mmCIF file with all atom_site columns, C-alpha atoms in Angstrom:
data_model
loop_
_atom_site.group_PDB
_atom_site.id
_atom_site.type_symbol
_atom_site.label_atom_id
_atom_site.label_alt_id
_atom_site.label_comp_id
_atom_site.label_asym_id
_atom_site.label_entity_id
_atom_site.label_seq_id
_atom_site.pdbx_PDB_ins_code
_atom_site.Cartn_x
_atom_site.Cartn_y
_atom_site.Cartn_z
_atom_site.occupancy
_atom_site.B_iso_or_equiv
_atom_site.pdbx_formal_charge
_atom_site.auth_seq_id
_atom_site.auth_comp_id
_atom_site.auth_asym_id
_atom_site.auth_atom_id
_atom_site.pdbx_PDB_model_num
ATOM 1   C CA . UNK A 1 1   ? 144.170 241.200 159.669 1.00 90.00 ? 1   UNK A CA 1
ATOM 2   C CA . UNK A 1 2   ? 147.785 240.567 159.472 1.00 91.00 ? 2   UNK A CA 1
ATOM 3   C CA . UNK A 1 3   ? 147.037 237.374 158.055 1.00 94.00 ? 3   UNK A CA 1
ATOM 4   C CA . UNK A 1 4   ? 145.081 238.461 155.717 1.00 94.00 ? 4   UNK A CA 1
ATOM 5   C CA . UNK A 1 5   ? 146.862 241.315 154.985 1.00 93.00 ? 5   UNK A CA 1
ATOM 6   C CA . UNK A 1 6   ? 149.886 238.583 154.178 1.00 95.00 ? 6   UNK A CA 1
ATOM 7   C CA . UNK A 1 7   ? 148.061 236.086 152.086 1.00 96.00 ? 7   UNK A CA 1
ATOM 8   C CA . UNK A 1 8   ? 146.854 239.224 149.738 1.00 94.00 ? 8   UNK A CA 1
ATOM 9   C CA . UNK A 1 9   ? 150.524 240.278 149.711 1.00 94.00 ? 9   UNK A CA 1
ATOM 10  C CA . UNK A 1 10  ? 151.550 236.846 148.159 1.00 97.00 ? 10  UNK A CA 1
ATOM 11  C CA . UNK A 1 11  ? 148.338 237.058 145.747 1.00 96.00 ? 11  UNK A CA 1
ATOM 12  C CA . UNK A 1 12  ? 149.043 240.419 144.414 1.00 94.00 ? 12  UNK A CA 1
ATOM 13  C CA . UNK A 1 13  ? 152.787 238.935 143.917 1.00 96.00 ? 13  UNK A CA 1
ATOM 14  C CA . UNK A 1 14  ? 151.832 236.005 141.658 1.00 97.00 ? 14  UNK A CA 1
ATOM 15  C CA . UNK A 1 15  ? 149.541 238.467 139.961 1.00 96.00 ? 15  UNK A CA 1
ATOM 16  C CA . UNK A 1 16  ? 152.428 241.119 139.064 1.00 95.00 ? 16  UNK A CA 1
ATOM 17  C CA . UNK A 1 17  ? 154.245 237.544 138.103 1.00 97.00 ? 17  UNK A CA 1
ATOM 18  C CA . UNK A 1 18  ? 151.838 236.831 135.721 1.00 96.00 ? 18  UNK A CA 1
ATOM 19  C CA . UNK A 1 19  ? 150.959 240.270 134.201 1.00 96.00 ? 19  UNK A CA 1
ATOM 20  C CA . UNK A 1 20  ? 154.633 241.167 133.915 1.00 96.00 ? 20  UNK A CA 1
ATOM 21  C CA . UNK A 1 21  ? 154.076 243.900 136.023 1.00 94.00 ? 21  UNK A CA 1
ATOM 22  C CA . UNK A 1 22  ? 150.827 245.412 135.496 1.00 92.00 ? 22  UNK A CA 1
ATOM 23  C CA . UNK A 1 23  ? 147.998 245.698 137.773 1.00 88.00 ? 23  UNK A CA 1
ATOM 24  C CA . UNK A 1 24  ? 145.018 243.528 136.718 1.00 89.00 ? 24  UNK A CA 1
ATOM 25  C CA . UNK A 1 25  ? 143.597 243.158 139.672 1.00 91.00 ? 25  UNK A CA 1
ATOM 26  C CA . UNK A 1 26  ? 144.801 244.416 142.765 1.00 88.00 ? 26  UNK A CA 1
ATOM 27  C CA . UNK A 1 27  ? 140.980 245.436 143.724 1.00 88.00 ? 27  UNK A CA 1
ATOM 28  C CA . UNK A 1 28  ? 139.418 242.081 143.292 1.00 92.00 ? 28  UNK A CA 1
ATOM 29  C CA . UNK A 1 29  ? 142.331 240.337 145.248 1.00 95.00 ? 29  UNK A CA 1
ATOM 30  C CA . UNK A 1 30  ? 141.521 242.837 148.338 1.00 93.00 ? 30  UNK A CA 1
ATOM 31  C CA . UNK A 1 31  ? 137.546 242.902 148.306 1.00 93.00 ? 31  UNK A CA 1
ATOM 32  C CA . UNK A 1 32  ? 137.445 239.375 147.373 1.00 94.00 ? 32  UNK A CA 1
ATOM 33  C CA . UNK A 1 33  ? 140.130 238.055 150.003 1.00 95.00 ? 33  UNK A CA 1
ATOM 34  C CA . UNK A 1 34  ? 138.047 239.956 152.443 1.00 95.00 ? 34  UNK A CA 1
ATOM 35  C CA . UNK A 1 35  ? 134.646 238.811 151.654 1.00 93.00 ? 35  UNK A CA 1
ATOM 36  C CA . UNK A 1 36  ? 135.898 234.982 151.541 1.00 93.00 ? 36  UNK A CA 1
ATOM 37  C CA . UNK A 1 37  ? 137.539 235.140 154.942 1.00 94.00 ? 37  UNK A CA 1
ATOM 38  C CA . UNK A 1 38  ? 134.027 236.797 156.040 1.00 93.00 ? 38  UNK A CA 1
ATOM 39  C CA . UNK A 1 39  ? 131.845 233.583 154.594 1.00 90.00 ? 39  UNK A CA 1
ATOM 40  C CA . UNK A 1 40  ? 134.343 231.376 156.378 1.00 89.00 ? 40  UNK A CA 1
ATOM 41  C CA . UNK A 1 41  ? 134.393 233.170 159.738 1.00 89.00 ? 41  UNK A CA 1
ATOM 42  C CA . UNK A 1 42  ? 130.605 233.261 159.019 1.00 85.00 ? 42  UNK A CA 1
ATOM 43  C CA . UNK A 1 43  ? 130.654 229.799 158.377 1.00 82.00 ? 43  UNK A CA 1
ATOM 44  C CA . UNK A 1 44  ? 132.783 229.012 161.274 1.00 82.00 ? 44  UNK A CA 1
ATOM 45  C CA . UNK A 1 45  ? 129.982 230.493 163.909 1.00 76.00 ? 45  UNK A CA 1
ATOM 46  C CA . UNK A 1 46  ? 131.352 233.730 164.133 1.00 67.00 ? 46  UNK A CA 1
ATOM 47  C CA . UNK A 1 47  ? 128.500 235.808 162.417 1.00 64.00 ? 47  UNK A CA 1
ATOM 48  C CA . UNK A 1 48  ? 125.697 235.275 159.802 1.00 63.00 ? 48  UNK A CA 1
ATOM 49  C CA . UNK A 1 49  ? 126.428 235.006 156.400 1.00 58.00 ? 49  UNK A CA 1
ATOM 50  C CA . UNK A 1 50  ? 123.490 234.728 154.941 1.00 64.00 ? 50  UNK A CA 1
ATOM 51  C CA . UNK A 1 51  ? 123.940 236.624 151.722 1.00 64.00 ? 51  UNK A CA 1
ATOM 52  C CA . UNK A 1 52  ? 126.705 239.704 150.452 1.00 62.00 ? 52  UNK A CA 1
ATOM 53  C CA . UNK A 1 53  ? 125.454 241.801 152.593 1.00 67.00 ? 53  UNK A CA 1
ATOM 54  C CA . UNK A 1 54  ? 125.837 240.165 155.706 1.00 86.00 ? 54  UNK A CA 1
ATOM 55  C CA . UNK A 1 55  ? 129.374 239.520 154.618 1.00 90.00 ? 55  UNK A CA 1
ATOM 56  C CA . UNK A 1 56  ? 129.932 243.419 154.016 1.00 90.00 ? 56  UNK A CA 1
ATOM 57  C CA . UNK A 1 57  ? 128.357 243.658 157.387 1.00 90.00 ? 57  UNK A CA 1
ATOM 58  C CA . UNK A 1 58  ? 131.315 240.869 159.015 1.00 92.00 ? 58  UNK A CA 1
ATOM 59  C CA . UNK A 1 59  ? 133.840 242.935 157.247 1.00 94.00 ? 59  UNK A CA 1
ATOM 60  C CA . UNK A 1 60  ? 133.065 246.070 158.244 1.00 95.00 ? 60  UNK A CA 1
ATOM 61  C CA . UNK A 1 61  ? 132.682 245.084 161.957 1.00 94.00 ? 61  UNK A CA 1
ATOM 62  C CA . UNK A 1 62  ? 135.777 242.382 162.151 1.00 94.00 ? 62  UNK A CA 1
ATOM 63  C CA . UNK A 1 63  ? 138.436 244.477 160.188 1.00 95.00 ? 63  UNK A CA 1
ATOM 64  C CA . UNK A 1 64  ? 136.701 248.040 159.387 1.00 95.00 ? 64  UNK A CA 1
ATOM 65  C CA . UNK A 1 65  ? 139.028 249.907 161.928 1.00 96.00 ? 65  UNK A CA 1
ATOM 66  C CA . UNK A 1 66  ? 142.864 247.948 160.790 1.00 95.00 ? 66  UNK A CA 1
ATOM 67  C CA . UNK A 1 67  ? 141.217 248.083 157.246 1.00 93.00 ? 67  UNK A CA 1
ATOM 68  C CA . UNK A 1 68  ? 141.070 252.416 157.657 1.00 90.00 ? 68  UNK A CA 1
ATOM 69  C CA . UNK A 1 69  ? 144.103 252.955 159.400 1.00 90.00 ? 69  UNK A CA 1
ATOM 70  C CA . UNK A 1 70  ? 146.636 250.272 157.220 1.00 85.00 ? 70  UNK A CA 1
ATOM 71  C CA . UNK A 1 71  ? 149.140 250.778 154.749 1.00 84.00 ? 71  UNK A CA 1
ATOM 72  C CA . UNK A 1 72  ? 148.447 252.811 151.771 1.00 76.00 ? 72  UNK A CA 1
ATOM 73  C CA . UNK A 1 73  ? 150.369 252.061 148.871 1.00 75.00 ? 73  UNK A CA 1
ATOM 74  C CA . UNK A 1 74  ? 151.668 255.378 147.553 1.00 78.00 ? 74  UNK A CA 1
ATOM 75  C CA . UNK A 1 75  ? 151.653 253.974 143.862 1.00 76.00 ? 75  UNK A CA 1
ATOM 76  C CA . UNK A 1 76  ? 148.624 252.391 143.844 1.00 76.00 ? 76  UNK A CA 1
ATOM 77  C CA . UNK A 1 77  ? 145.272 253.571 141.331 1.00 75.00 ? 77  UNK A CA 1
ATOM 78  C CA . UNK A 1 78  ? 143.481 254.259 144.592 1.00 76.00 ? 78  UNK A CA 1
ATOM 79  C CA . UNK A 1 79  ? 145.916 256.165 146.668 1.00 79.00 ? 79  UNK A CA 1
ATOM 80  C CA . UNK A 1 80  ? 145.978 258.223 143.610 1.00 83.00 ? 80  UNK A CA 1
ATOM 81  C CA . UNK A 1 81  ? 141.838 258.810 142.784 1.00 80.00 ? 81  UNK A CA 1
ATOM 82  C CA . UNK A 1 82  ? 142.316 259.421 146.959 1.00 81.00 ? 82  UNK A CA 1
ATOM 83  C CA . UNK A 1 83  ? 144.941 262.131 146.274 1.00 84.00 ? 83  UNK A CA 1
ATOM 84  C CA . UNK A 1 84  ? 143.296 263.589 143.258 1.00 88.00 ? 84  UNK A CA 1
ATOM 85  C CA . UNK A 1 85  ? 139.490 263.173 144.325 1.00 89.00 ? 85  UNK A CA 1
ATOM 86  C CA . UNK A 1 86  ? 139.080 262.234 148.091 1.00 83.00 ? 86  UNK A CA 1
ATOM 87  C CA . UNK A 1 87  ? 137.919 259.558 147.113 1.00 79.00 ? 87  UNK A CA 1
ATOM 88  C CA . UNK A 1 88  ? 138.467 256.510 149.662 1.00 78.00 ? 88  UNK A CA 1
ATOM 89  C CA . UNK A 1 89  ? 138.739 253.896 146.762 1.00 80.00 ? 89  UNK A CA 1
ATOM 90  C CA . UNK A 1 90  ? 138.626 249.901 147.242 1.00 85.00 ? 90  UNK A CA 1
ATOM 91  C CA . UNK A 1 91  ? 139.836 250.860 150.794 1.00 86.00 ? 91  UNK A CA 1
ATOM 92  C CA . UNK A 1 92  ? 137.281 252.963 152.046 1.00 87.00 ? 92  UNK A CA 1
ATOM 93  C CA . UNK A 1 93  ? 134.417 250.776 150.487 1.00 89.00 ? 93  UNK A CA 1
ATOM 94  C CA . UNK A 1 94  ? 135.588 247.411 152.551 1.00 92.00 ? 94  UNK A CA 1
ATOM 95  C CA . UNK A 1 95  ? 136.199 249.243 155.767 1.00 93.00 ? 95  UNK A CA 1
ATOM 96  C CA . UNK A 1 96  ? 132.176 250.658 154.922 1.00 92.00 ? 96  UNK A CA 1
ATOM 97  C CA . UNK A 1 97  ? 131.122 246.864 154.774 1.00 92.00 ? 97  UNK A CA 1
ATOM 98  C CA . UNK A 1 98  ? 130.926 246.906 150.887 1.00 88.00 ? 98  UNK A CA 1
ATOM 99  C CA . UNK A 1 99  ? 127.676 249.398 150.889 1.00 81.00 ? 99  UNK A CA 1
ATOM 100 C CA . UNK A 1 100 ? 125.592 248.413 148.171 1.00 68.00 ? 100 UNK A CA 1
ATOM 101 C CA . UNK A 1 101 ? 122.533 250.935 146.837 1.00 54.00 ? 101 UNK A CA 1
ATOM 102 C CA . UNK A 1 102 ? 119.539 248.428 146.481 1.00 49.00 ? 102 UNK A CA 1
ATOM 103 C CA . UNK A 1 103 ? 116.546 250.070 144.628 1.00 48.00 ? 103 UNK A CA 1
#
């Protein structure tokens, strides 16, 4: 996780870079760092990723626990809809596995 944790630092960086500063997309860094190093530790024999789910499922189970109790960034959109709504944000959702409502 601290690698991970690291290479999303240096993305979010370059983004801030790019957007002079504004936050374009913090959330798709994080969810979508996660769920590629899930399809290559799938890949690499260390769980099934057969489809999105199963990568929620690898998240969840390899990184759910340093995922819930890392940093929060006190001036991030989440930490304040968490602040203002309880609600767990882009945070709470990877640490869940991604949970998806299929009808």
């Amino acid at each position: 996780m601290d690698d991970l944790r690291a290479i999303g630092l240096r993305a979010e960086a370059a983004m801030l870079v790019a957007t002079g500063g504004v936050n374009t997309h913090r959330g798709a860094i994080f969810g979508l760092g996660l769920l590629s190093a899930a399809a290559g530790y799938g890949l690499a024999g260390g769980g099934h990723a057969r489809s999105a789910l199963h990568l929620g499922k690898i998240v969840a189970g390899r990184w759910g626990d340093r995922i819930r109790r890392g940093p929060i960034p006190i001036f991030s959109h989440g930490a304040a809809a968490l602040r203002r709504y309880g609600a767990g944000g882009a945070r709470a959702e990877a640490a869940a596995g991604f949970r998806v409502s299929m009808r």
